[in-house]
Structures are given as C-alpha cells and as structure tokens.
Short mmCIF file of C-alpha atoms in Angstrom, two decimals:
data_model
loop_
_atom_site.label_atom_id
_atom_site.label_comp_id
_atom_site.label_asym_id
_atom_site.label_seq_id
_atom_site.Cartn_x
_atom_site.Cartn_y
_atom_site.Cartn_z
CA MET A 13 52.12 17.91 28.75
CA LYS A 14 49.86 14.93 29.25
CA SER A 15 47.29 17.17 30.91
CA LYS A 16 47.29 19.50 27.92
CA GLN A 17 46.79 16.57 25.53
CA GLN A 18 43.92 15.25 27.64
CA THR A 19 42.35 18.73 27.73
CA ALA A 20 42.65 19.06 23.95
CA ALA A 21 41.13 15.61 23.46
CA THR A 22 38.27 16.48 25.79
CA LEU A 23 37.58 19.72 23.93
CA GLU A 24 37.65 17.90 20.60
CA LEU A 25 35.20 15.28 21.93
CA ASP A 26 32.86 18.01 23.21
CA LYS A 27 33.01 19.73 19.84
CA THR A 28 32.20 16.49 18.05
CA ARG A 29 29.22 15.91 20.34
CA GLN A 30 27.98 19.45 19.71
CA ASP A 31 28.35 18.99 15.96
CA THR A 32 26.47 15.68 16.15
CA GLY A 33 23.70 17.28 18.20
CA ALA A 34 23.43 20.20 15.77
CA ASN A 35 23.33 17.82 12.80
CA ARG A 36 20.57 15.73 14.37
CA PHE A 37 18.57 18.87 15.17
CA LEU A 38 18.89 20.05 11.55
CA LEU A 39 17.84 16.60 10.37
CA VAL A 40 14.73 16.63 12.58
CA VAL A 41 13.78 20.10 11.30
CA GLY A 42 14.43 18.96 7.73
CA ILE A 43 12.18 15.91 8.17
CA ILE A 44 9.39 18.08 9.63
CA PHE A 45 9.45 20.49 6.69
CA VAL A 46 9.73 17.73 4.10
CA ALA A 47 6.73 15.97 5.67
CA ALA A 48 4.76 19.23 5.69
CA ALA A 49 5.40 19.62 1.95
CA LEU A 50 4.17 16.13 1.01
CA ARG A 51 0.40 16.34 1.51
CA ALA A 52 -0.55 20.03 1.11
CA PRO A 53 0.06 20.27 -2.68
CA PHE A 54 -2.29 17.29 -3.03
CA THR A 55 -5.05 18.02 -0.51
CA SER A 56 -5.33 21.69 -1.53
CA VAL A 57 -6.70 20.69 -4.95
CA GLY A 58 -9.95 18.95 -3.92
CA PRO A 59 -11.76 22.01 -2.52
CA LEU A 60 -10.77 24.04 -5.62
CA LEU A 61 -11.73 21.40 -8.16
CA GLY A 62 -14.99 23.13 -9.15
CA MET A 63 -13.20 26.44 -9.79
CA ILE A 64 -10.49 24.73 -11.84
CA ARG A 65 -13.08 22.80 -13.89
CA ASP A 66 -15.15 25.90 -14.67
CA ASP A 67 -12.17 28.13 -15.43
CA LEU A 68 -10.51 25.70 -17.84
CA GLY A 69 -13.73 24.21 -19.23
CA LEU A 70 -12.87 20.67 -18.16
CA SER A 71 -15.27 17.74 -18.06
CA ASN A 72 -16.01 16.14 -14.70
CA THR A 73 -13.98 13.10 -15.74
CA LEU A 74 -10.94 15.21 -16.64
CA ALA A 75 -11.31 17.29 -13.50
CA GLY A 76 -11.42 14.13 -11.40
CA ALA A 77 -8.20 12.98 -13.06
CA ILE A 78 -6.42 15.91 -11.40
CA THR A 79 -6.76 14.17 -8.03
CA THR A 80 -6.28 10.64 -9.43
CA LEU A 81 -3.08 11.40 -11.38
CA PRO A 82 -0.84 11.92 -8.32
CA LEU A 83 -2.04 8.62 -6.81
CA LEU A 84 -1.15 6.82 -10.05
CA ALA A 85 2.24 8.56 -10.01
CA PHE A 86 2.74 7.28 -6.44
CA ALA A 87 1.98 3.75 -7.60
CA LEU A 88 4.25 4.02 -10.66
CA LEU A 89 7.45 5.37 -9.08
CA SER A 90 7.31 4.03 -5.52
CA PRO A 91 8.97 0.64 -6.30
CA PHE A 92 11.93 2.36 -7.98
CA ALA A 93 12.73 4.94 -5.28
CA PRO A 94 14.88 2.54 -3.17
CA GLN A 95 17.04 1.70 -6.20
CA LEU A 96 17.55 5.40 -6.89
CA ALA A 97 18.55 5.96 -3.26
CA ARG A 98 20.98 3.04 -3.34
CA ARG A 99 22.65 4.37 -6.48
CA PHE A 100 22.74 8.10 -5.79
CA GLY A 101 22.28 8.36 -2.00
CA THR A 102 19.12 9.11 0.00
CA ALA A 103 19.96 12.76 0.69
CA ASN A 104 20.70 13.47 -2.97
CA VAL A 105 17.54 11.80 -4.26
CA LEU A 106 15.39 13.58 -1.67
CA MET A 107 16.93 16.92 -2.65
CA LEU A 108 16.18 16.32 -6.33
CA ALA A 109 12.63 15.28 -5.44
CA LEU A 110 12.10 18.48 -3.42
CA LEU A 111 13.43 20.63 -6.28
CA ALA A 112 11.10 18.81 -8.70
CA LEU A 113 8.20 19.28 -6.26
CA SER A 114 8.83 23.04 -6.11
CA MET A 115 9.01 23.27 -9.91
CA GLY A 116 5.88 21.13 -10.29
CA ILE A 117 3.89 23.44 -8.01
CA LEU A 118 4.83 26.47 -10.12
CA ILE A 119 4.19 24.66 -13.42
CA ARG A 120 0.77 23.46 -12.22
CA SER A 121 -0.24 27.04 -11.45
CA GLY A 122 0.70 28.23 -14.92
CA SER A 123 -1.58 28.91 -17.87
CA GLY A 124 -3.51 26.15 -19.61
CA THR A 125 -4.61 22.56 -19.14
CA VAL A 126 -1.31 21.08 -20.33
CA MET A 127 0.63 22.97 -17.64
CA LEU A 128 -1.92 21.89 -15.02
CA PHE A 129 -1.53 18.19 -15.75
CA ALA A 130 2.24 18.34 -16.36
CA GLY A 131 2.79 20.05 -13.02
CA THR A 132 0.41 17.65 -11.28
CA ALA A 133 2.32 14.64 -12.66
CA MET A 134 5.65 16.14 -11.54
CA ILE A 135 4.23 16.76 -8.06
CA GLY A 136 2.98 13.18 -7.81
CA LEU A 137 6.31 11.66 -8.85
CA SER A 138 8.22 13.88 -6.43
CA ILE A 139 5.97 13.08 -3.47
CA ALA A 140 6.21 9.36 -4.29
CA VAL A 141 9.99 9.41 -3.85
CA CYS A 142 9.82 11.27 -0.53
CA ASN A 143 6.99 9.05 0.77
CA VAL A 144 9.04 5.92 0.18
CA LEU A 145 12.45 7.08 1.40
CA LEU A 146 11.56 8.93 4.60
CA PRO A 147 10.55 5.83 6.66
CA GLY A 148 13.85 4.13 5.79
CA LEU A 149 15.75 7.32 6.56
CA ILE A 150 14.14 7.49 10.01
CA LYS A 151 15.05 3.86 10.68
CA GLY A 152 18.68 4.47 9.72
CA LYS A 153 19.22 7.78 11.52
CA PHE A 154 17.00 7.31 14.60
CA PRO A 155 17.11 3.57 15.40
CA GLU A 156 16.30 4.21 19.07
CA ARG A 157 13.58 6.78 18.37
CA ILE A 158 11.69 5.23 15.45
CA GLY A 159 8.25 5.59 17.08
CA LEU A 160 8.82 9.19 18.13
CA MET A 161 10.21 10.32 14.78
CA THR A 162 7.51 8.47 12.85
CA GLY A 163 4.92 10.27 14.99
CA VAL A 164 6.57 13.64 14.35
CA TYR A 165 6.70 12.91 10.61
CA THR A 166 3.07 11.78 10.31
CA VAL A 167 1.67 14.61 12.45
CA SER A 168 3.54 17.25 10.45
CA MET A 169 2.24 15.75 7.23
CA ASN A 170 -1.37 15.50 8.38
CA ILE A 171 -1.58 18.92 10.05
CA CYS A 172 -0.39 20.60 6.87
CA ALA A 173 -2.78 18.46 4.82
CA ALA A 174 -5.76 19.46 6.98
CA ALA A 175 -4.75 23.12 6.87
CA ALA A 176 -4.45 23.03 3.09
CA SER A 177 -7.95 21.59 2.76
CA GLY A 178 -9.41 24.20 5.10
CA ILE A 179 -7.83 27.41 3.81
CA SER A 180 -7.84 26.80 0.05
CA VAL A 181 -11.34 28.11 -0.67
CA PRO A 182 -11.10 31.17 1.61
CA LEU A 183 -7.77 32.12 0.04
CA ALA A 184 -9.08 31.64 -3.47
CA GLN A 185 -12.45 33.36 -3.02
CA HIS A 186 -12.08 35.88 -0.22
CA ALA A 187 -8.37 36.74 -0.26
CA GLY A 188 -8.37 37.20 -4.02
CA PHE A 189 -5.66 34.68 -4.87
CA GLY A 190 -7.79 32.63 -7.26
CA TRP A 191 -7.17 28.93 -7.66
CA ARG A 192 -3.81 29.46 -9.40
CA GLY A 193 -2.45 31.76 -6.71
CA THR A 194 -3.71 29.50 -3.93
CA LEU A 195 -2.04 26.42 -5.38
CA ALA A 196 1.16 28.39 -6.02
CA LEU A 197 1.39 29.40 -2.35
CA TRP A 198 2.54 25.89 -1.45
CA PHE A 199 5.74 26.63 -3.36
CA ALA A 200 6.83 28.47 -0.19
CA VAL A 201 6.51 25.31 1.94
CA ALA A 202 8.34 23.19 -0.64
CA SER A 203 11.09 25.83 -0.89
CA LEU A 204 11.54 25.90 2.89
CA ALA A 205 11.79 22.11 2.91
CA THR A 206 14.47 22.31 0.19
CA ILE A 207 16.44 24.95 2.11
CA PHE A 208 16.34 22.99 5.37
CA TRP A 209 17.44 19.86 3.51
CA ILE A 210 20.64 21.46 2.15
CA PRO A 211 22.70 20.66 5.31
CA GLN A 212 21.88 16.97 4.87
CA MET A 213 23.77 16.90 1.57
CA ARG A 214 26.95 17.14 3.64
CA ASN A 215 25.88 15.38 6.84
CA MET A 216 24.65 12.20 5.11
CA THR A 217 27.68 11.66 2.91
CA LYS A 218 29.33 9.41 5.50
CA GLY A 219 27.84 5.96 5.88
CA SER A 220 25.54 6.25 2.86
CA THR A 221 26.99 3.11 1.29
CA ALA A 222 26.47 1.07 4.42
CA ASP A 223 22.89 2.25 4.69
CA HIS A 224 22.09 1.03 1.19
CA LYS A 225 23.69 -2.36 0.83
CA GLN A 226 21.92 -4.61 -1.63
CA SER A 227 19.21 -6.51 0.21
CA SER A 228 19.31 -10.29 -0.13
CA ILE A 229 15.57 -10.49 0.58
CA ARG A 230 13.13 -10.62 -2.32
CA ILE A 231 10.49 -8.33 -0.86
CA TRP A 232 7.82 -9.07 -3.47
CA ARG A 233 7.95 -12.80 -2.62
CA SER A 234 7.59 -12.35 1.13
CA PRO A 235 4.17 -13.24 2.64
CA LEU A 236 4.79 -10.82 5.51
CA ALA A 237 5.62 -8.02 3.05
CA TRP A 238 2.31 -8.69 1.29
CA GLN A 239 0.44 -8.51 4.60
CA VAL A 240 2.03 -5.11 5.30
CA THR A 241 1.26 -4.05 1.72
CA LEU A 242 -2.39 -5.06 1.96
CA PHE A 243 -2.74 -3.26 5.28
CA MET A 244 -1.26 -0.11 3.71
CA GLY A 245 -3.46 -0.45 0.65
CA LEU A 246 -6.70 -1.07 2.50
CA GLN A 247 -6.19 1.83 4.92
CA SER A 248 -5.43 4.08 1.92
CA LEU A 249 -8.59 2.84 0.18
CA LEU A 250 -10.73 3.58 3.24
CA TYR A 251 -9.19 7.03 3.70
CA TYR A 252 -9.51 8.26 0.12
CA VAL A 253 -12.99 6.82 -0.40
CA LEU A 254 -14.27 8.52 2.75
CA ILE A 255 -12.54 11.82 1.92
CA ALA A 256 -14.11 11.78 -1.55
CA TRP A 257 -17.67 10.70 -0.70
CA PHE A 258 -18.39 11.26 2.98
CA SER A 259 -19.81 14.76 2.51
CA VAL A 260 -21.93 13.57 -0.43
CA ILE A 261 -23.38 10.72 1.64
CA LEU A 262 -24.27 13.10 4.45
CA SER A 263 -25.86 15.58 2.03
CA GLU A 264 -28.05 12.85 0.55
CA ARG A 265 -29.06 11.92 4.11
CA GLY A 266 -30.53 15.42 4.44
CA MET A 267 -27.61 17.28 6.00
CA SER A 268 -26.70 20.75 4.73
CA SER A 269 -23.46 21.14 2.74
CA SER A 270 -21.90 23.34 5.42
CA HIS A 271 -22.80 20.89 8.19
CA ALA A 272 -21.49 17.97 6.12
CA GLY A 273 -18.24 19.84 5.55
CA TRP A 274 -17.89 20.45 9.27
CA ILE A 275 -18.42 16.75 10.01
CA LEU A 276 -15.73 15.86 7.43
CA SER A 277 -13.32 18.30 9.07
CA LEU A 278 -14.10 16.76 12.47
CA MET A 279 -13.25 13.33 11.08
CA GLN A 280 -9.86 14.58 9.84
CA LEU A 281 -9.08 16.44 13.06
CA ALA A 282 -9.93 13.37 15.18
CA GLN A 283 -7.15 11.36 13.59
CA LEU A 284 -4.34 13.87 14.21
CA PRO A 285 -3.41 13.03 17.84
CA PHE A 286 -3.36 9.32 17.07
CA THR A 287 -1.02 9.64 14.10
CA PHE A 288 1.50 10.79 16.72
CA PHE A 289 0.75 8.51 19.67
CA VAL A 290 0.12 5.24 17.82
CA PRO A 291 3.71 5.01 16.44
CA LEU A 292 5.00 5.63 19.97
CA TRP A 293 2.80 2.86 21.40
CA ALA A 294 3.58 0.50 18.52
CA GLY A 295 7.33 0.93 18.95
CA ARG A 296 7.16 -0.14 22.60
CA MET A 297 5.09 -3.27 22.00
CA LYS A 298 6.33 -6.77 21.21
CA ASN A 299 3.61 -7.05 18.57
CA GLN A 300 0.93 -4.63 17.37
CA ARG A 301 -2.05 -6.96 17.00
CA SER A 302 -4.04 -5.33 19.81
CA LEU A 303 -3.72 -1.96 18.04
CA VAL A 304 -4.93 -3.57 14.82
CA VAL A 305 -8.00 -4.95 16.61
CA ILE A 306 -8.80 -1.49 18.06
CA THR A 307 -8.46 -0.04 14.55
CA PHE A 308 -10.93 -2.59 13.15
CA ILE A 309 -13.49 -2.04 15.93
CA LEU A 310 -13.42 1.75 15.48
CA PHE A 311 -13.74 1.48 11.70
CA MET A 312 -16.70 -0.90 11.99
CA ILE A 313 -18.48 1.27 14.57
CA GLY A 314 -18.04 4.34 12.38
CA ILE A 315 -18.97 2.72 9.05
CA LEU A 316 -21.99 0.86 10.45
CA GLY A 317 -23.07 4.06 12.19
CA VAL A 318 -22.96 6.02 8.92
CA TRP A 319 -24.76 3.16 7.14
CA LEU A 320 -27.43 2.21 9.65
CA GLY A 321 -27.28 4.73 12.48
CA SER A 322 -29.03 8.01 13.12
CA THR A 323 -27.79 11.24 11.53
CA ALA A 324 -28.07 12.83 14.98
CA TRP A 325 -25.05 10.71 15.97
CA MET A 326 -23.08 11.42 12.78
CA ALA A 327 -20.40 13.40 14.62
CA VAL A 328 -19.75 10.35 16.82
CA TRP A 329 -19.47 8.04 13.79
CA ALA A 330 -17.11 10.53 12.12
CA ILE A 331 -14.87 10.73 15.20
CA GLY A 332 -14.72 6.92 15.34
CA ILE A 333 -13.68 6.73 11.68
CA GLY A 334 -11.14 9.52 12.20
CA ILE A 335 -9.51 7.82 15.20
CA ALA A 336 -9.45 4.53 13.29
CA GLY A 337 -7.77 6.29 10.37
CA GLY A 338 -5.14 7.73 12.73
CA PHE A 339 -4.46 4.26 14.13
CA ALA A 340 -4.28 2.69 10.66
CA PHE A 341 -1.97 5.30 9.15
CA GLY A 342 0.36 5.34 12.15
CA LEU A 343 0.60 1.55 12.12
CA ALA A 344 1.19 1.41 8.36
CA MET A 345 4.14 3.82 8.65
CA MET A 346 5.60 1.88 11.59
CA PHE A 347 5.30 -1.52 9.92
CA PHE A 348 7.88 -0.46 7.31
CA ASN A 349 10.45 -0.16 10.10
CA LEU A 350 9.25 -2.75 12.61
CA ARG A 351 9.11 -5.60 10.10
CA THR A 352 12.56 -4.95 8.56
CA ARG A 353 16.16 -5.12 9.78
CA SER A 354 17.89 -2.46 7.65
CA THR A 355 17.34 0.91 6.03
CA GLN A 356 17.37 -0.64 2.56
CA GLU A 357 14.79 -3.27 3.50
CA ALA A 358 12.58 -0.58 5.07
CA SER A 359 12.77 1.51 1.87
CA GLU A 360 12.00 -1.49 -0.33
CA LEU A 361 9.03 -2.54 1.79
CA SER A 362 7.82 1.07 1.84
CA GLY A 363 8.11 1.23 -1.95
CA MET A 364 6.20 -2.01 -2.45
CA ALA A 365 3.45 -1.16 0.04
CA GLN A 366 2.92 2.38 -1.20
CA SER A 367 2.91 1.32 -4.85
CA VAL A 368 0.10 -1.20 -4.34
CA GLY A 369 -1.57 0.94 -1.68
CA TYR A 370 -1.93 4.05 -3.78
CA LEU A 371 -3.06 2.00 -6.77
CA LEU A 372 -5.92 0.72 -4.61
CA ALA A 373 -6.54 4.27 -3.36
CA ALA A 374 -6.73 5.57 -6.92
CA MET A 375 -9.35 2.97 -7.89
CA GLY A 376 -11.37 3.19 -4.67
CA PRO A 377 -13.31 6.47 -5.07
CA ALA A 378 -14.24 5.69 -8.70
CA LEU A 379 -15.43 2.17 -7.82
CA PHE A 380 -17.39 3.51 -4.87
CA GLY A 381 -19.14 6.07 -7.08
CA LEU A 382 -19.82 3.46 -9.79
CA LEU A 383 -21.51 1.13 -7.30
CA HIS A 384 -23.71 4.00 -6.16
CA ASP A 385 -24.68 4.87 -9.74
CA VAL A 386 -25.54 1.25 -10.55
CA ASN A 387 -27.56 0.60 -7.39
CA HIS A 388 -28.84 4.15 -6.77
CA SER A 389 -28.04 3.60 -3.11
CA TRP A 390 -25.15 3.84 -0.66
CA ASN A 391 -25.94 0.44 0.89
CA VAL A 392 -23.67 -1.64 -1.35
CA PRO A 393 -20.72 0.82 -1.25
CA LEU A 394 -20.89 1.09 2.55
CA ALA A 395 -21.14 -2.69 2.84
CA LEU A 396 -18.00 -2.87 0.71
CA LEU A 397 -16.24 -0.56 3.16
CA ALA A 398 -17.24 -2.87 6.02
CA VAL A 399 -15.76 -5.80 4.10
CA ALA A 400 -12.58 -3.77 3.52
CA SER A 401 -12.37 -3.23 7.29
CA VAL A 402 -12.54 -7.00 7.87
CA LEU A 403 -9.78 -7.55 5.32
CA LEU A 404 -7.77 -4.79 7.03
CA LEU A 405 -8.08 -6.77 10.29
CA VAL A 406 -6.87 -9.98 8.65
CA ALA A 407 -3.89 -8.31 6.96
CA GLY A 408 -3.10 -6.32 10.11
CA LEU A 409 -2.99 -9.36 12.38
CA GLY A 410 -0.28 -10.77 10.12
CA ALA A 411 1.56 -7.48 9.69
CA GLY A 412 1.42 -6.83 13.44
CA SER A 413 3.12 -10.09 14.41
CA SER A 414 6.62 -10.02 15.91
CA ARG A 415 8.54 -11.09 12.79
CA PHE A 416 10.82 -9.66 10.13
CA VAL A 417 10.56 -9.76 6.36
CA GLY A 418 12.81 -12.63 5.26
CA ASP A 419 12.32 -14.75 8.39
CA PRO A 420 11.49 -18.42 7.74
CA LYS A 421 7.82 -19.26 8.10
#
C-alpha cells in the first residue's frame, strides 16, 4: 500500500515538473513573439515616410510627426504601466496592450490622415506598456536566467526591427502591397504574439499579488535610478539621432544614397550579436563599469571617425557605432533588473527610465537637424554627439556600480 502511495506521489511530482517545464517553454515563446512585435510596427514606417507623405499630401513637419508620435506616447504612458500591472496583473495588462497594438496596426493602415495618426498613437501607447513590463516580468519569472532571457528578448526585438526596415520598401514598391498593405502586414506578428500570450493568462494567475507588492522605494528620488535613467535616455538619443541622420550625413559627404543605406544597415547589423551577449556578460559580473567604458570608447571612435575621419573608412566607423549601440542597449535593459530587488521595483525603474529616455529620443533628431540648419554644417551636431557619449560614460559608471535602488548612499 505504501509503495502504491509513493508511486502515485512520484507520478504526480513528475507531472507537475512536466507542466512547469511546458509553462516555462510557452512563456519563453510568448516573450519572443511579444518582443518581435514591439519594434517592427515602428521601424517599418521610416522607409515608407516619403510614400505616405506624397499619398496623403502631408507637410514634412506632419510626416515627421508620424515617427515622433510613438516616442512621445512611450514617454507619456511608461510611468503608469507598473501601476496598471499592480492593479490588474502583468499578464492581463500585456494581453490588453497586444490587442490594442493589433487594432492600432489595422487602424493606421486605414483610409485618411486621422486614421493614420489615431492608429499610430494607439501603437505607441501599446508598445510603451510592453516595453516597461517585460524587463520586470523576466526578473520575476527567470531570476536565475535574467541575462540569458534579456538577451533573447533584445535580439528578437532588434532582428524584427532590422527586417522591417529592410523589407518595407521592396514590399510596397515591388510586391505591390503599397504603404498601407505593407504596414498592415505587421498585424500578423502582433496577432501571433497575442495568441502565444493566451496561455499566460492562466499560468500567471498564481503569485501575481506577491510579484506586485507596493514598493516602499520612491524611484524618482533615487540618485541611482536617475543614473540608470540618464544612461537609458542618452543611449536612446544616440540611437535615434544616428538612425535619422546618418545616411544624410554620408550623402552630403559625397556618398551615393544606395551606398549610404548599405552603411546604415551595416551599423544596425553590427549591434545584433552584442544585444544578446552583453546581457549575459553583465549578469555574471559584480559590476558593469568595464562594459560601460568599452561602450564609450566604441562610440567615440565611431563618432569621431564620422566627423573627422576618411569616408573610405566609413564602414569601420559604422561598425564601431553599431557595436557600441548593442552594448548600450543591452546594458540599459539589464540595469532595470540588476539595480532592483523585486519585480515591482524593476517595472517602476523601467517605466521611469523609458519615459525620460524616449522623451530625449523624441527631441534628439529634431534638435540635431536644427543645429545643422543654423550652422549649415554637421560639425556642431557631431560634437554634441561626442558630448552625449561622455555624459553616457558618466551616467553609466554610476548605473554600473554594484548597488540597488533604495540602498543608502
């Protein structure tokens, strides 16, 4: 009799382990698809901006607002996402955000300027929620694999972003989809992410209250939180400024548009491996200051090369900037988890950092262009990027120290 009871208990334990393994696998797949859906609806717009402007008769200012609006939405909603998760549960809020993202993609591809901007705003708000909550979710569900899962998350996001930038024009011009059809195609990715997230509505019910206890730390008053925030903001500023203006700078240096586009693609591709490996390295280190220093050196080599170096070496400068961007983004995502003790603190720090960060990112390209128009030269804007790299180093040395938000000074 005792043997039968022991056998039954053993079978029940094996079943529980299998269920846990299956749930974790579904969660990993869900995170991968959610990450893939977060950048593509945004990065697919830039290459199609001229077509959208001409088709709808928009001014350059209004057309530029199509890419700025999501960044402002990120800044607006990011601080409130942790409170929504604490009240309604992370899985539920993420599901609603994915549904809103899918609807926003379809609305944006509809007829007329109003639909375009309404859908764009909905997309921005939806992505903001997912951006903020995923780092905290990874910390809570994979406490022993934070670096690995952060790497998986960032690589999935950036691969899909790069693919969206590269295939948008061919799909619109050569495959006959037009800009509306091309933008609507990303509904499929958002829908898959929603479908793969459905199992989490059940799996995350247990323990959701414990994961979202009210934090006693006032994040916005923490010097360490501000160092992480500035690091996030400055790396966002560098990324979006270079994405917006790098090809233009190269063209004015005498490079053909096609060659400049290839160099920009090379810069984006160079960062991909490091968005995976840097979180792994960072998670195994006592502090991350050495990685911050490497990031600064690579940014300075690349920016000074573009500013003062030969165009014959432009591919080298672009690779340096790309690797630096991979280091910076990977570190920024890891700091949310490494500098906090709980899921709620990680979500709150993520919300704060991404709110300020994307506000800086939204202002960066416009300021960069204004400085060029005033000075009729790229010298001052590129010097400003070099200064931003120095500030990134200063903020990163603080953010990379072995401390937690809320620790005494």
